[in-house]
Amino acid sequence: MELLDVEPARIWRLLIPITNWLYTDEVPEDELIFHYRKHVYFVHEDGAVLSIPAPDHLERLELEDLYDLLAGSEDSYDFDDEGVFDTFSVLSRMGYLVPTKHEGDRHHYHIEIVNTMKPESLSVSYDLEQVSFEFALYHALMRCHELNEQCDWDYEHEIKEIKEVAFSQLG
């Protein structure tokens, strides 16, 4: 799956179980609102993420009421304002755990990561065996974070592609 030009909300949808998504009929496709571990997260079209503690009776709130809570909350957290820009950092702060699936959902994946600030540099690629797609995506986001840390955030590494490969194609 090509991921370099995929909207941030789509990446989040690949990670967060559909049962956690909120207001799916009302929120534009390039945004996502979801709940996870007693918080509500708002993913904007540019990838910015905000969160608030999940209110009581969340399931009874209208979308407009939730936006009002976000606007008026003293407990809101704007990841961008706090200097948290990459998806893996947000996932870490959330306490995200990759969902586990039964053995039949595991495959072999080839992952390619590129430096978007210096495209002429070598890409990083590696293989993962017998993992779920969600785990491969999570691992690739973690690797991007590590590469960004290693270059002191002067460059931005992103996932170019995660593709399923046959076991015999792994090197």
C-alpha positions as MATLAB code, in Angstrom:
seq = 'MELLDVEPARIWRLLIPITNWLYTDEVPEDELIFHYRKHVYFVHEDGAVLSIPAPDHLERLELEDLYDLLAGSEDSYDFDDEGVFDTFSVLSRMGYLVPTKHEGDRHHYHIEIVNTMKPESLSVSYDLEQVSFEFALYHALMRCHELNEQCDWDYEHEIKEIKEVAFSQLG';
ca = [
       0.000    0.000    0.000;
       1.415    3.382   -1.025;
       1.285    5.666    2.016;
       3.377    8.725    1.187;
       0.471   10.872   -0.022;
      -2.259    9.323    2.099;
      -4.258   11.713    4.276;
      -3.364   11.545    7.986;
      -6.926   10.564    8.945;
      -6.666    7.511    6.698;
      -3.459    6.414    8.473;
      -5.275    6.752   11.795;
      -8.218    4.734   10.438;
      -5.808    1.925    9.603;
      -4.670    1.840   13.247;
      -7.764    2.619   15.309;
     -10.541   -0.011   15.382;
     -13.731    1.147   13.681;
     -15.617    0.568   16.938;
     -13.706    3.550   18.388;
     -14.586    5.995   15.605;
     -17.143    8.683   16.423;
     -19.583   10.630   14.231;
     -18.528    8.799   11.076;
     -21.474   10.152    9.066;
     -20.850   13.752   10.100;
     -17.080   14.124   10.022;
     -15.408   14.752    6.632;
     -13.322   11.895    5.189;
     -10.094   13.866    5.718;
     -10.729   14.134    9.473;
     -11.344   11.613   12.243;
     -12.744   11.712   15.760;
     -12.259    8.661   17.943;
     -12.164    7.611   21.581;
      -9.348    5.649   23.149;
      -8.482    5.001   26.793;
     -10.820    7.577   28.319;
      -9.928   10.340   25.861;
     -11.429   11.693   22.661;
      -9.008   12.499   19.825;
      -9.597   14.860   16.932;
      -7.428   14.335   13.843;
      -7.531   17.306   11.469;
      -6.945   17.232    7.736;
      -3.384   18.550    8.151;
      -2.529   15.805   10.654;
      -2.817   17.967   13.774;
      -4.234   16.060   16.740;
      -6.129   17.429   19.741;
      -7.523   15.513   22.681;
      -9.839   15.978   25.632;
     -10.805   13.639   28.437;
     -13.854   11.639   27.342;
     -16.960   13.234   28.810;
     -19.555   11.225   30.692;
     -22.258    9.919   28.394;
     -20.130   10.448   25.300;
     -22.467    8.227   23.310;
     -25.337   10.669   23.917;
     -23.548   13.817   22.776;
     -24.163   15.463   19.436;
     -21.089   16.389   17.396;
     -21.714   20.088   18.004;
     -21.757   19.462   21.769;
     -18.429   17.642   21.539;
     -16.882   20.543   19.606;
     -18.201   22.933   22.278;
     -16.535   20.780   24.950;
     -13.268   20.843   23.001;
     -13.401   24.635   22.618;
     -14.190   25.238   26.289;
     -12.085   22.540   27.908;
      -9.187   23.519   30.132;
      -8.019   19.912   29.862;
      -7.638   19.885   26.081;
      -4.257   18.889   24.719;
      -2.989   20.207   21.396;
      -0.146   17.933   20.342;
       1.223   20.506   17.858;
       1.325   23.211   20.547;
       3.266   20.799   22.737;
       5.802   20.091   19.983;
       4.469   16.606   19.230;
       4.214   16.362   15.459;
       4.768   12.779   14.408;
       2.100   10.115   14.624;
       4.215    7.700   16.660;
       4.721   10.313   19.401;
       0.963   10.815   19.623;
       0.400    7.046   19.730;
       2.964    6.713   22.527;
       1.334    9.435   24.594;
      -2.058    7.782   24.060;
      -0.754    4.478   25.376;
      -1.674    2.870   22.083;
      -1.449   -0.907   21.836;
      -1.536   -2.664   18.488;
      -4.597   -4.902   18.356;
      -3.710   -8.576   18.242;
      -5.433  -10.838   15.797;
      -5.542  -14.539   15.277;
      -2.700  -16.275   13.463;
      -4.441  -16.207   10.070;
      -4.155  -12.408    9.817;
      -0.362  -12.416    9.817;
       1.648  -11.860    6.669;
       5.087  -10.831    5.463;
       5.562   -7.127    4.700;
       8.223   -5.048    2.994;
       8.440   -1.511    4.386;
      10.067    1.444    2.655;
      10.719    4.749    4.430;
      11.926    7.916    2.698;
      13.348   11.222    3.851;
      10.847   13.723    2.436;
      13.114   16.705    3.127;
      16.025   15.140    1.235;
      14.502   12.808   -1.366;
      17.855   12.091   -3.017;
      19.079   10.358    0.146;
      18.862    6.600    0.429;
      15.573    5.177    1.571;
      15.339    2.755    4.465;
      13.699   -0.562    3.760;
      13.227   -3.717    5.758;
      10.976   -6.736    6.067;
       8.734   -7.981    8.836;
       7.594  -11.580    8.932;
       4.372  -12.984   10.319;
       2.792   -9.745   11.554;
      -0.555   -8.023   11.067;
      -0.784   -5.002    8.795;
      -1.543   -2.843   11.851;
       1.671   -4.002   13.492;
       3.676   -3.349   10.297;
       2.225    0.171   10.107;
       2.886    0.825   13.800;
       6.448   -0.478   13.470;
       7.071    1.709   10.412;
       5.776    4.788   12.248;
       8.074    3.930   15.155;
      11.032    3.591   12.776;
      10.222    6.978   11.192;
      10.218    8.503   14.671;
      13.601    6.923   15.471;
      15.102    8.175   12.201;
      13.786   11.685   12.855;
      15.277   11.599   16.349;
      18.649   10.425   14.989;
      18.857   13.443   12.690;
      17.714   15.759   15.515;
      14.438   16.439   13.686;
      16.245   18.256   10.849;
      14.643   15.841    8.370;
      11.275   14.203    8.075;
      11.069   10.495    7.414;
       7.767    9.070    6.228;
       6.461    5.715    5.145;
       6.521    5.421    1.391;
       5.049    1.958    1.136;
       4.079   -1.150    3.037;
       3.457   -4.077    0.768;
       2.642   -7.662    1.424;
       5.231  -10.013   -0.023;
       5.462  -13.740   -0.408;
       7.784  -15.455    2.042;
      10.058  -16.520   -0.826;
      10.583  -12.832   -1.789;
      12.084  -11.910    1.574;
      15.818  -11.458    1.471;
];
